[in-house]
JSON list of C-alpha atoms in Angstrom, two decimals:
[
{"chain": "A", "resi": 14, "resn": "MET", "atom": "CA", "xyz": [-14.81, 15.75, 7.85]},
{"chain": "A", "resi": 15, "resn": "GLY", "atom": "CA", "xyz": [-16.54, 14.59, 4.70]},
{"chain": "A", "resi": 16, "resn": "ASN", "atom": "CA", "xyz": [-15.10, 12.54, 1.86]},
{"chain": "A", "resi": 17, "resn": "ILE", "atom": "CA", "xyz": [-13.62, 14.19, -1.15]},
{"chain": "A", "resi": 18, "resn": "TRP", "atom": "CA", "xyz": [-13.99, 10.87, -2.99]},
{"chain": "A", "resi": 19, "resn": "SER", "atom": "CA", "xyz": [-14.67, 7.17, -2.27]},
{"chain": "A", "resi": 20, "resn": "LYS", "atom": "CA", "xyz": [-14.90, 3.95, -4.29]},
{"chain": "A", "resi": 21, "resn": "ASP", "atom": "CA", "xyz": [-15.34, 0.22, -3.53]},
{"chain": "A", "resi": 22, "resn": "ILE", "atom": "CA", "xyz": [-12.65, -2.02, -4.92]},
{"chain": "A", "resi": 23, "resn": "GLY", "atom": "CA", "xyz": [-14.09, -5.49, -5.63]},
{"chain": "A", "resi": 24, "resn": "PRO", "atom": "CA", "xyz": [-12.35, -8.92, -5.40]},
{"chain": "A", "resi": 25, "resn": "GLY", "atom": "CA", "xyz": [-9.43, -8.94, -7.90]},
{"chain": "A", "resi": 26, "resn": "GLY", "atom": "CA", "xyz": [-10.01, -5.28, -8.59]},
{"chain": "A", "resi": 27, "resn": "LYS", "atom": "CA", "xyz": [-7.40, -2.59, -9.16]},
{"chain": "A", "resi": 28, "resn": "TRP", "atom": "CA", "xyz": [-7.17, 1.17, -9.08]},
{"chain": "A", "resi": 29, "resn": "SER", "atom": "CA", "xyz": [-4.71, 4.05, -9.55]},
{"chain": "A", "resi": 30, "resn": "GLY", "atom": "CA", "xyz": [-4.74, 7.67, -9.21]},
{"chain": "A", "resi": 31, "resn": "VAL", "atom": "CA", "xyz": [-2.84, 10.77, -8.07]},
{"chain": "A", "resi": 32, "resn": "ILE", "atom": "CA", "xyz": [-3.73, 12.00, -4.60]},
{"chain": "A", "resi": 33, "resn": "GLY", "atom": "CA", "xyz": [-2.43, 15.30, -3.60]},
{"chain": "A", "resi": 34, "resn": "LYS", "atom": "CA", "xyz": [-0.33, 16.00, -0.57]},
{"chain": "A", "resi": 35, "resn": "GLY", "atom": "CA", "xyz": [-2.21, 16.63, 2.67]},
{"chain": "A", "resi": 36, "resn": "LYS", "atom": "CA", "xyz": [-4.90, 14.02, 2.22]},
{"chain": "A", "resi": 37, "resn": "LEU", "atom": "CA", "xyz": [-6.15, 11.09, 4.28]},
{"chain": "A", "resi": 38, "resn": "ILE", "atom": "CA", "xyz": [-6.68, 7.75, 2.55]},
{"chain": "A", "resi": 39, "resn": "ARG", "atom": "CA", "xyz": [-8.86, 5.39, 4.53]},
{"chain": "A", "resi": 40, "resn": "LEU", "atom": "CA", "xyz": [-9.17, 1.89, 3.45]},
{"chain": "A", "resi": 41, "resn": "THR", "atom": "CA", "xyz": [-11.80, -0.48, 4.99]},
{"chain": "A", "resi": 42, "resn": "ALA", "atom": "CA", "xyz": [-12.02, -4.19, 4.74]},
{"chain": "A", "resi": 43, "resn": "LEU", "atom": "CA", "xyz": [-15.66, -4.93, 3.95]},
{"chain": "A", "resi": 44, "resn": "GLU", "atom": "CA", "xyz": [-15.30, -8.56, 4.77]},
{"chain": "A", "resi": 45, "resn": "ALA", "atom": "CA", "xyz": [-12.78, -10.53, 6.75]},
{"chain": "A", "resi": 46, "resn": "GLY", "atom": "CA", "xyz": [-9.48, -11.67, 5.30]},
{"chain": "A", "resi": 47, "resn": "ALA", "atom": "CA", "xyz": [-8.73, -8.61, 3.06]},
{"chain": "A", "resi": 48, "resn": "ASN", "atom": "CA", "xyz": [-5.43, -7.91, 1.35]},
{"chain": "A", "resi": 49, "resn": "VAL", "atom": "CA", "xyz": [-4.67, -4.82, -0.71]},
{"chain": "A", "resi": 50, "resn": "SER", "atom": "CA", "xyz": [-1.25, -4.65, -2.36]},
{"chain": "A", "resi": 51, "resn": "ILE", "atom": "CA", "xyz": [-0.17, -1.04, -2.82]},
{"chain": "A", "resi": 52, "resn": "GLN", "atom": "CA", "xyz": [2.57, 0.82, -4.71]},
{"chain": "A", "resi": 53, "resn": "LEU", "atom": "CA", "xyz": [3.52, 4.45, -4.25]},
{"chain": "A", "resi": 54, "resn": "TYR", "atom": "CA", "xyz": [5.20, 6.95, -6.74]},
{"chain": "A", "resi": 55, "resn": "HIS", "atom": "CA", "xyz": [5.95, 10.67, -6.40]},
{"chain": "A", "resi": 56, "resn": "ALA", "atom": "CA", "xyz": [3.45, 12.12, -8.78]},
{"chain": "A", "resi": 57, "resn": "LYS", "atom": "CA", "xyz": [5.69, 15.08, -9.87]},
{"chain": "A", "resi": 58, "resn": "ASP", "atom": "CA", "xyz": [8.66, 12.78, -10.44]},
{"chain": "A", "resi": 59, "resn": "LEU", "atom": "CA", "xyz": [7.77, 9.15, -11.14]},
{"chain": "A", "resi": 60, "resn": "THR", "atom": "CA", "xyz": [11.37, 8.04, -10.85]},
{"chain": "A", "resi": 61, "resn": "GLU", "atom": "CA", "xyz": [10.93, 8.71, -7.05]},
{"chain": "A", "resi": 62, "resn": "ARG", "atom": "CA", "xyz": [9.04, 5.96, -5.34]},
{"chain": "A", "resi": 63, "resn": "TYR", "atom": "CA", "xyz": [8.59, 4.04, -2.06]},
{"chain": "A", "resi": 64, "resn": "ASN", "atom": "CA", "xyz": [11.74, 2.43, -0.72]},
{"chain": "A", "resi": 65, "resn": "MET", "atom": "CA", "xyz": [11.03, -0.63, 1.22]},
{"chain": "A", "resi": 66, "resn": "PRO", "atom": "CA", "xyz": [14.56, -1.32, 2.57]},
{"chain": "A", "resi": 67, "resn": "ASP", "atom": "CA", "xyz": [15.16, 2.29, 3.82]},
{"chain": "A", "resi": 68, "resn": "THR", "atom": "CA", "xyz": [11.68, 2.44, 5.34]},
{"chain": "A", "resi": 69, "resn": "LEU", "atom": "CA", "xyz": [12.11, -0.77, 7.33]},
{"chain": "A", "resi": 70, "resn": "LYS", "atom": "CA", "xyz": [15.73, -0.25, 8.40]},
{"chain": "A", "resi": 71, "resn": "ALA", "atom": "CA", "xyz": [15.25, 3.43, 9.36]},
{"chain": "A", "resi": 72, "resn": "GLN", "atom": "CA", "xyz": [12.37, 2.45, 11.62]},
{"chain": "A", "resi": 73, "resn": "HIS", "atom": "CA", "xyz": [13.81, -0.78, 13.04]},
{"chain": "A", "resi": 74, "resn": "THR", "atom": "CA", "xyz": [10.84, -2.85, 11.94]},
{"chain": "A", "resi": 75, "resn": "ALA", "atom": "CA", "xyz": [9.70, -5.69, 9.71]},
{"chain": "A", "resi": 76, "resn": "HIS", "atom": "CA", "xyz": [6.06, -4.68, 9.65]},
{"chain": "A", "resi": 77, "resn": "LEU", "atom": "CA", "xyz": [4.13, -1.43, 9.45]},
{"chain": "A", "resi": 78, "resn": "THR", "atom": "CA", "xyz": [1.56, 0.27, 11.66]},
{"chain": "A", "resi": 79, "resn": "ARG", "atom": "CA", "xyz": [0.43, 3.60, 13.07]},
{"chain": "A", "resi": 80, "resn": "GLY", "atom": "CA", "xyz": [3.38, 5.90, 13.34]},
{"chain": "A", "resi": 81, "resn": "ASN", "atom": "CA", "xyz": [5.34, 4.39, 10.60]},
{"chain": "A", "resi": 82, "resn": "VAL", "atom": "CA", "xyz": [6.31, 6.49, 7.53]},
{"chain": "A", "resi": 83, "resn": "LEU", "atom": "CA", "xyz": [6.74, 5.11, 4.10]},
{"chain": "A", "resi": 84, "resn": "MET", "atom": "CA", "xyz": [9.93, 6.75, 2.85]},
{"chain": "A", "resi": 85, "resn": "SER", "atom": "CA", "xyz": [11.03, 7.41, -0.80]},
{"chain": "A", "resi": 86, "resn": "ASP", "atom": "CA", "xyz": [14.30, 6.51, -2.34]},
{"chain": "A", "resi": 87, "resn": "ASN", "atom": "CA", "xyz": [15.17, 10.27, -1.90]},
{"chain": "A", "resi": 88, "resn": "GLY", "atom": "CA", "xyz": [14.80, 9.89, 1.82]},
{"chain": "A", "resi": 89, "resn": "ARG", "atom": "CA", "xyz": [11.51, 11.89, 1.88]},
{"chain": "A", "resi": 90, "resn": "ALA", "atom": "CA", "xyz": [8.47, 11.02, 3.89]},
{"chain": "A", "resi": 91, "resn": "MET", "atom": "CA", "xyz": [5.90, 10.01, 1.15]},
{"chain": "A", "resi": 92, "resn": "VAL", "atom": "CA", "xyz": [2.96, 8.57, 3.18]},
{"chain": "A", "resi": 93, "resn": "SER", "atom": "CA", "xyz": [2.29, 8.26, 6.91]},
{"chain": "A", "resi": 94, "resn": "ILE", "atom": "CA", "xyz": [0.16, 5.62, 8.63]},
{"chain": "A", "resi": 95, "resn": "VAL", "atom": "CA", "xyz": [-1.92, 7.79, 10.95]},
{"chain": "A", "resi": 96, "resn": "GLU", "atom": "CA", "xyz": [-4.63, 5.42, 12.06]},
{"chain": "A", "resi": 97, "resn": "ASP", "atom": "CA", "xyz": [-4.65, 1.57, 12.21]},
{"chain": "A", "resi": 98, "resn": "SER", "atom": "CA", "xyz": [-7.12, -0.83, 13.77]},
{"chain": "A", "resi": 99, "resn": "LEU", "atom": "CA", "xyz": [-4.96, -3.86, 13.12]},
{"chain": "A", "resi": 100, "resn": "GLY", "atom": "CA", "xyz": [-1.42, -2.98, 14.31]},
{"chain": "A", "resi": 101, "resn": "TRP", "atom": "CA", "xyz": [0.37, -4.94, 11.57]},
{"chain": "A", "resi": 102, "resn": "HIS", "atom": "CA", "xyz": [0.62, -4.66, 7.79]},
{"chain": "A", "resi": 103, "resn": "ASP", "atom": "CA", "xyz": [2.97, -6.79, 5.60]},
{"chain": "A", "resi": 104, "resn": "PRO", "atom": "CA", "xyz": [5.82, -5.02, 3.57]},
{"chain": "A", "resi": 105, "resn": "LEU", "atom": "CA", "xyz": [7.74, -8.34, 2.73]},
{"chain": "A", "resi": 106, "resn": "SER", "atom": "CA", "xyz": [5.61, -10.83, 0.83]},
{"chain": "A", "resi": 107, "resn": "GLY", "atom": "CA", "xyz": [5.22, -9.09, -2.48]},
{"chain": "A", "resi": 108, "resn": "TYR", "atom": "CA", "xyz": [2.37, -9.60, -4.93]},
{"chain": "A", "resi": 109, "resn": "THR", "atom": "CA", "xyz": [0.87, -12.63, -6.68]},
{"chain": "A", "resi": 110, "resn": "SER", "atom": "CA", "xyz": [2.10, -13.60, -10.25]},
{"chain": "A", "resi": 111, "resn": "ARG", "atom": "CA", "xyz": [0.03, -15.16, -13.06]},
{"chain": "A", "resi": 112, "resn": "ALA", "atom": "CA", "xyz": [1.76, -18.49, -12.71]},
{"chain": "A", "resi": 113, "resn": "ALA", "atom": "CA", "xyz": [1.38, -18.74, -8.88]},
{"chain": "A", "resi": 114, "resn": "THR", "atom": "CA", "xyz": [-2.36, -17.72, -9.14]},
{"chain": "A", "resi": 115, "resn": "ASP", "atom": "CA", "xyz": [-3.07, -20.43, -11.78]},
{"chain": "A", "resi": 116, "resn": "ALA", "atom": "CA", "xyz": [-1.08, -23.07, -9.79]},
{"chain": "A", "resi": 117, "resn": "LYS", "atom": "CA", "xyz": [-2.95, -22.32, -6.59]},
{"chain": "A", "resi": 118, "resn": "TYR", "atom": "CA", "xyz": [-6.47, -21.56, -7.78]},
{"chain": "A", "resi": 119, "resn": "GLY", "atom": "CA", "xyz": [-6.76, -23.21, -11.14]},
{"chain": "A", "resi": 120, "resn": "THR", "atom": "CA", "xyz": [-6.09, -21.68, -14.67]},
{"chain": "A", "resi": 121, "resn": "THR", "atom": "CA", "xyz": [-8.44, -18.94, -15.67]},
{"chain": "A", "resi": 122, "resn": "ASN", "atom": "CA", "xyz": [-8.40, -16.34, -18.47]},
{"chain": "A", "resi": 123, "resn": "TYR", "atom": "CA", "xyz": [-10.38, -13.35, -19.46]},
{"chain": "A", "resi": 124, "resn": "GLN", "atom": "CA", "xyz": [-11.31, -14.79, -22.92]},
{"chain": "A", "resi": 125, "resn": "GLU", "atom": "CA", "xyz": [-13.48, -17.48, -21.21]},
{"chain": "A", "resi": 126, "resn": "LEU", "atom": "CA", "xyz": [-14.69, -15.90, -17.98]},
{"chain": "A", "resi": 127, "resn": "ARG", "atom": "CA", "xyz": [-14.62, -12.19, -18.78]},
{"chain": "A", "resi": 128, "resn": "ASN", "atom": "CA", "xyz": [-14.66, -10.17, -15.44]},
{"chain": "A", "resi": 129, "resn": "ASP", "atom": "CA", "xyz": [-14.96, -13.37, -13.41]},
{"chain": "A", "resi": 130, "resn": "TRP", "atom": "CA", "xyz": [-11.40, -14.44, -14.24]},
{"chain": "A", "resi": 131, "resn": "LEU", "atom": "CA", "xyz": [-8.92, -14.61, -11.22]},
{"chain": "A", "resi": 132, "resn": "ARG", "atom": "CA", "xyz": [-6.51, -11.68, -11.63]},
{"chain": "A", "resi": 133, "resn": "SER", "atom": "CA", "xyz": [-2.91, -11.61, -10.13]},
{"chain": "A", "resi": 134, "resn": "GLY", "atom": "CA", "xyz": [-1.38, -8.58, -8.53]},
{"chain": "A", "resi": 135, "resn": "GLN", "atom": "CA", "xyz": [1.41, -8.61, -11.25]},
{"chain": "A", "resi": 136, "resn": "GLU", "atom": "CA", "xyz": [-1.10, -8.16, -14.10]},
{"chain": "A", "resi": 137, "resn": "ASN", "atom": "CA", "xyz": [-3.19, -5.59, -12.18]},
{"chain": "A", "resi": 138, "resn": "PHE", "atom": "CA", "xyz": [-0.10, -3.50, -11.43]},
{"chain": "A", "resi": 139, "resn": "ALA", "atom": "CA", "xyz": [1.15, -3.88, -15.06]},
{"chain": "A", "resi": 140, "resn": "VAL", "atom": "CA", "xyz": [-2.13, -2.47, -16.43]},
{"chain": "A", "resi": 141, "resn": "GLU", "atom": "CA", "xyz": [-2.23, 0.55, -14.05]},
{"chain": "A", "resi": 142, "resn": "LEU", "atom": "CA", "xyz": [1.51, 1.37, -14.44]},
{"chain": "A", "resi": 143, "resn": "VAL", "atom": "CA", "xyz": [0.98, 1.62, -18.30]},
{"chain": "A", "resi": 144, "resn": "ARG", "atom": "CA", "xyz": [-1.97, 3.85, -17.68]},
{"chain": "A", "resi": 145, "resn": "ASN", "atom": "CA", "xyz": [0.23, 6.24, -15.79]},
{"chain": "A", "resi": 146, "resn": "GLY", "atom": "CA", "xyz": [3.17, 6.35, -18.25]},
{"chain": "A", "resi": 147, "resn": "LEU", "atom": "CA", "xyz": [5.18, 3.63, -16.52]},
{"chain": "A", "resi": 148, "resn": "SER", "atom": "CA", "xyz": [5.99, 0.06, -17.51]},
{"chain": "A", "resi": 149, "resn": "MET", "atom": "CA", "xyz": [6.94, -3.33, -16.05]},
{"chain": "A", "resi": 150, "resn": "ARG", "atom": "CA", "xyz": [10.46, -2.06, -15.46]},
{"chain": "A", "resi": 151, "resn": "ASP", "atom": "CA", "xyz": [8.99, 0.26, -12.80]},
{"chain": "A", "resi": 152, "resn": "MET", "atom": "CA", "xyz": [7.48, -2.58, -10.78]},
{"chain": "A", "resi": 153, "resn": "MET", "atom": "CA", "xyz": [8.53, -2.22, -7.16]},
{"chain": "A", "resi": 154, "resn": "PRO", "atom": "CA", "xyz": [7.94, -3.78, -3.63]},
{"chain": "A", "resi": 155, "resn": "VAL", "atom": "CA", "xyz": [4.48, -3.35, -2.20]},
{"chain": "A", "resi": 156, "resn": "VAL", "atom": "CA", "xyz": [2.90, -3.04, 1.07]},
{"chain": "A", "resi": 157, "resn": "ASN", "atom": "CA", "xyz": [0.22, -5.63, 1.80]},
{"chain": "A", "resi": 158, "resn": "LEU", "atom": "CA", "xyz": [-2.34, -3.70, 3.83]},
{"chain": "A", "resi": 159, "resn": "PHE", "atom": "CA", "xyz": [-4.50, -5.84, 6.24]},
{"chain": "A", "resi": 160, "resn": "SER", "atom": "CA", "xyz": [-2.10, -8.75, 6.16]},
{"chain": "A", "resi": 161, "resn": "LYS", "atom": "CA", "xyz": [0.07, -10.10, 9.06]},
{"chain": "A", "resi": 162, "resn": "VAL", "atom": "CA", "xyz": [3.00, -12.32, 8.08]},
{"chain": "A", "resi": 163, "resn": "VAL", "atom": "CA", "xyz": [4.91, -14.02, 10.90]},
{"chain": "A", "resi": 164, "resn": "VAL", "atom": "CA", "xyz": [7.89, -16.35, 11.12]},
{"chain": "A", "resi": 165, "resn": "ASP", "atom": "CA", "xyz": [7.37, -19.70, 12.74]},
{"chain": "A", "resi": 166, "resn": "ASP", "atom": "CA", "xyz": [9.85, -21.81, 14.68]},
{"chain": "A", "resi": 167, "resn": "ASN", "atom": "CA", "xyz": [11.20, -23.37, 11.46]},
{"chain": "A", "resi": 168, "resn": "GLY", "atom": "CA", "xyz": [11.97, -20.00, 10.01]},
{"chain": "A", "resi": 169, "resn": "ASP", "atom": "CA", "xyz": [9.09, -20.11, 7.49]},
{"chain": "A", "resi": 170, "resn": "MET", "atom": "CA", "xyz": [7.02, -16.99, 6.81]},
{"chain": "A", "resi": 171, "resn": "ARG", "atom": "CA", "xyz": [3.26, -17.58, 7.28]},
{"chain": "A", "resi": 172, "resn": "LEU", "atom": "CA", "xyz": [0.14, -15.52, 6.90]},
{"chain": "A", "resi": 173, "resn": "SER", "atom": "CA", "xyz": [-2.14, -15.06, 9.93]},
{"chain": "A", "resi": 174, "resn": "LEU", "atom": "CA", "xyz": [-5.52, -15.82, 8.64]},
{"chain": "A", "resi": 175, "resn": "GLU", "atom": "CA", "xyz": [-7.40, -14.52, 11.69]},
{"chain": "A", "resi": 176, "resn": "HIS", "atom": "CA", "xyz": [-5.70, -11.12, 11.48]},
{"chain": "A", "resi": 177, "resn": "CYS", "atom": "CA", "xyz": [-8.15, -9.06, 9.55]},
{"chain": "A", "resi": 178, "resn": "PRO", "atom": "CA", "xyz": [-11.86, -8.92, 10.64]},
{"chain": "A", "resi": 179, "resn": "ALA", "atom": "CA", "xyz": [-14.59, -7.29, 8.61]},
{"chain": "A", "resi": 180, "resn": "GLY", "atom": "CA", "xyz": [-14.55, -3.58, 9.32]},
{"chain": "A", "resi": 181, "resn": "ALA", "atom": "CA", "xyz": [-10.77, -3.22, 9.81]},
{"chain": "A", "resi": 182, "resn": "LYS", "atom": "CA", "xyz": [-9.40, 0.08, 8.89]},
{"chain": "A", "resi": 183, "resn": "VAL", "atom": "CA", "xyz": [-6.15, 1.73, 8.08]},
{"chain": "A", "resi": 184, "resn": "THR", "atom": "CA", "xyz": [-5.69, 5.44, 7.26]},
{"chain": "A", "resi": 185, "resn": "LEU", "atom": "CA", "xyz": [-2.75, 6.86, 5.35]},
{"chain": "A", "resi": 186, "resn": "ARG", "atom": "CA", "xyz": [-1.77, 10.53, 5.07]},
{"chain": "A", "resi": 187, "resn": "THR", "atom": "CA", "xyz": [-0.01, 11.82, 1.91]},
{"chain": "A", "resi": 188, "resn": "GLU", "atom": "CA", "xyz": [3.00, 13.94, 2.59]},
{"chain": "A", "resi": 189, "resn": "LEU", "atom": "CA", "xyz": [3.83, 14.31, -1.21]},
{"chain": "A", "resi": 190, "resn": "ASP", "atom": "CA", "xyz": [1.63, 14.46, -4.22]},
{"chain": "A", "resi": 191, "resn": "THR", "atom": "CA", "xyz": [1.43, 10.68, -4.64]},
{"chain": "A", "resi": 192, "resn": "LEU", "atom": "CA", "xyz": [0.49, 8.22, -7.47]},
{"chain": "A", "resi": 193, "resn": "VAL", "atom": "CA", "xyz": [-1.34, 5.45, -5.60]},
{"chain": "A", "resi": 194, "resn": "VAL", "atom": "CA", "xyz": [-1.50, 2.06, -7.36]},
{"chain": "A", "resi": 195, "resn": "LEU", "atom": "CA", "xyz": [-3.41, -0.74, -5.72]},
{"chain": "A", "resi": 196, "resn": "SER", "atom": "CA", "xyz": [-4.40, -4.30, -6.42]},
{"chain": "A", "resi": 197, "resn": "ASN", "atom": "CA", "xyz": [-7.13, -6.13, -4.36]},
{"chain": "A", "resi": 198, "resn": "THR", "atom": "CA", "xyz": [-5.60, -9.54, -4.84]},
{"chain": "A", "resi": 199, "resn": "PRO", "atom": "CA", "xyz": [-4.56, -12.29, -2.42]},
{"chain": "A", "resi": 200, "resn": "ASN", "atom": "CA", "xyz": [-1.39, -12.21, -0.45]},
{"chain": "A", "resi": 201, "resn": "PRO", "atom": "CA", "xyz": [1.06, -14.60, -2.03]},
{"chain": "A", "resi": 202, "resn": "LEU", "atom": "CA", "xyz": [1.31, -16.55, 1.34]},
{"chain": "A", "resi": 203, "resn": "ASP", "atom": "CA", "xyz": [-2.34, -17.04, 1.67]},
{"chain": "A", "resi": 204, "resn": "PRO", "atom": "CA", "xyz": [-2.87, -20.78, 2.19]},
{"chain": "A", "resi": 205, "resn": "ARG", "atom": "CA", "xyz": [-6.57, -20.90, 1.25]},
{"chain": "A", "resi": 206, "resn": "GLU", "atom": "CA", "xyz": [-7.43, -22.90, -1.70]},
{"chain": "A", "resi": 207, "resn": "SER", "atom": "CA", "xyz": [-10.20, -20.61, -2.87]},
{"chain": "A", "resi": 208, "resn": "TYR", "atom": "CA", "xyz": [-9.45, -17.14, -4.15]},
{"chain": "A", "resi": 209, "resn": "PRO", "atom": "CA", "xyz": [-9.78, -15.04, -0.98]},
{"chain": "A", "resi": 210, "resn": "SER", "atom": "CA", "xyz": [-9.93, -11.42, -2.10]},
{"chain": "A", "resi": 211, "resn": "VAL", "atom": "CA", "xyz": [-12.77, -9.39, -0.50]},
{"chain": "A", "resi": 212, "resn": "PRO", "atom": "CA", "xyz": [-14.14, -5.98, -1.19]},
{"chain": "A", "resi": 213, "resn": "VAL", "atom": "CA", "xyz": [-12.39, -2.92, 0.15]},
{"chain": "A", "resi": 214, "resn": "LYS", "atom": "CA", "xyz": [-13.61, 0.68, 0.41]},
{"chain": "A", "resi": 215, "resn": "ILE", "atom": "CA", "xyz": [-11.24, 3.45, -0.24]},
{"chain": "A", "resi": 216, "resn": "GLU", "atom": "CA", "xyz": [-12.08, 7.04, 0.93]},
{"chain": "A", "resi": 217, "resn": "VAL", "atom": "CA", "xyz": [-10.16, 10.22, 0.58]},
{"chain": "A", "resi": 218, "resn": "GLN", "atom": "CA", "xyz": [-10.53, 13.29, 2.86]},
{"chain": "A", "resi": 219, "resn": "ALA", "atom": "CA", "xyz": [-8.54, 16.48, 3.59]},
{"chain": "A", "resi": 220, "resn": "ALA", "atom": "CA", "xyz": [-5.95, 15.95, 6.43]},
{"chain": "A", "resi": 221, "resn": "PRO", "atom": "CA", "xyz": [-5.28, 18.40, 9.27]},
{"chain": "A", "resi": 222, "resn": "PRO", "atom": "CA", "xyz": [-1.86, 20.19, 8.97]},
{"chain": "A", "resi": 223, "resn": "VAL", "atom": "CA", "xyz": [1.11, 18.27, 10.47]},
{"chain": "A", "resi": 224, "resn": "ASN", "atom": "CA", "xyz": [2.11, 20.02, 13.68]},
{"chain": "A", "resi": 225, "resn": "GLU", "atom": "CA", "xyz": [4.99, 19.53, 16.11]},
{"chain": "A", "resi": 226, "resn": "ASP", "atom": "CA", "xyz": [3.30, 16.98, 18.23]},
{"chain": "A", "resi": 227, "resn": "ASP", "atom": "CA", "xyz": [2.31, 14.78, 15.26]},
{"chain": "A", "resi": 228, "resn": "TYR", "atom": "CA", "xyz": [2.60, 11.07, 16.22]},
{"chain": "A", "resi": 229, "resn": "CYS", "atom": "CA", "xyz": [4.26, 10.02, 12.99]},
{"chain": "A", "resi": 230, "resn": "LEU", "atom": "CA", "xyz": [6.72, 12.83, 12.86]},
{"chain": "A", "resi": 231, "resn": "ASN", "atom": "CA", "xyz": [7.94, 11.92, 16.31]},
{"chain": "A", "resi": 232, "resn": "PHE", "atom": "CA", "xyz": [7.72, 8.22, 16.17]},
{"chain": "A", "resi": 233, "resn": "ARG", "atom": "CA", "xyz": [11.43, 7.89, 15.39]},
{"chain": "A", "resi": 234, "resn": "PRO", "atom": "CA", "xyz": [14.25, 10.33, 14.91]},
{"chain": "A", "resi": 235, "resn": "GLU", "atom": "CA", "xyz": [14.58, 9.04, 11.35]},
{"chain": "A", "resi": 236, "resn": "ASN", "atom": "CA", "xyz": [10.98, 10.03, 10.67]},
{"chain": "A", "resi": 237, "resn": "ARG", "atom": "CA", "xyz": [11.66, 13.62, 11.48]},
{"chain": "A", "resi": 238, "resn": "ARG", "atom": "CA", "xyz": [14.52, 13.71, 9.07]},
{"chain": "A", "resi": 239, "resn": "ALA", "atom": "CA", "xyz": [12.32, 12.34, 6.40]},
{"chain": "A", "resi": 240, "resn": "PHE", "atom": "CA", "xyz": [9.68, 14.92, 6.99]},
{"chain": "A", "resi": 241, "resn": "GLU", "atom": "CA", "xyz": [12.32, 17.64, 6.97]},
{"chain": "A", "resi": 242, "resn": "ASN", "atom": "CA", "xyz": [13.51, 16.46, 3.60]},
{"chain": "A", "resi": 243, "resn": "THR", "atom": "CA", "xyz": [9.80, 16.57, 2.30]},
{"chain": "A", "resi": 244, "resn": "TRP", "atom": "CA", "xyz": [9.30, 20.06, 3.82]},
{"chain": "A", "resi": 245, "resn": "GLU", "atom": "CA", "xyz": [12.55, 21.28, 2.23]},
{"chain": "A", "resi": 246, "resn": "TYR", "atom": "CA", "xyz": [11.24, 19.99, -1.19]},
{"chain": "A", "resi": 247, "resn": "HIS", "atom": "CA", "xyz": [8.01, 21.88, -0.77]},
{"chain": "A", "resi": 248, "resn": "THR", "atom": "CA", "xyz": [9.64, 24.99, 0.38]},
{"chain": "A", "resi": 249, "resn": "LEU", "atom": "CA", "xyz": [11.97, 25.19, -2.53]},
{"chain": "A", "resi": 250, "resn": "LEU", "atom": "CA", "xyz": [9.22, 24.23, -4.98]},
{"chain": "A", "resi": 251, "resn": "GLY", "atom": "CA", "xyz": [7.05, 27.11, -3.52]},
{"chain": "A", "resi": 252, "resn": "SER", "atom": "CA", "xyz": [4.17, 24.63, -2.73]}
]
């Protein structure tokens, strides 16, 4: 199945766009140690968006992988994880801020360095939200794709630096028309002293229809209910 569209997102880069329902979004780490922070909004009603607490508690998990469904705050299935070479993606650590980026990597700004300045996730998201008719008040929890965060014996959260090799892939399937906003910026828990973001390829393809033996649909009973809510929405909308 060929690509509808593809793009490479460079270190510190950002992207946003509406991807229609029934599409596959494959992200590939082009080097080791990738982290892509992603936000999700229902494209036809931007007040509906990914709900991190409900997604995690409904699926009894603190990390995301194949089979998991990213649910909206209306209880609908927004995006499903249909393929995953890593087995773990971080939904808890959030995104980097300007202050934290300056403190960790040194102060930089666009006026002096132009496109070589070190961007934060917060700034990247702010720009893309405004482009899509949203604002800082619409900032929301993210999923950090390619990152594994574990809790050590002292109860501290730590990033696993060896988790993501070059070529790692994760594929999402859109169950709703979805505004996807992403920032290729470091995980806030990354301990490295140099700015570690690496290039990531994003590819979009048509997805096969969801059938009764679909892995994500049957991963947990709560997933089926979320899919049923999405199907009801589409049926009543006539789409």
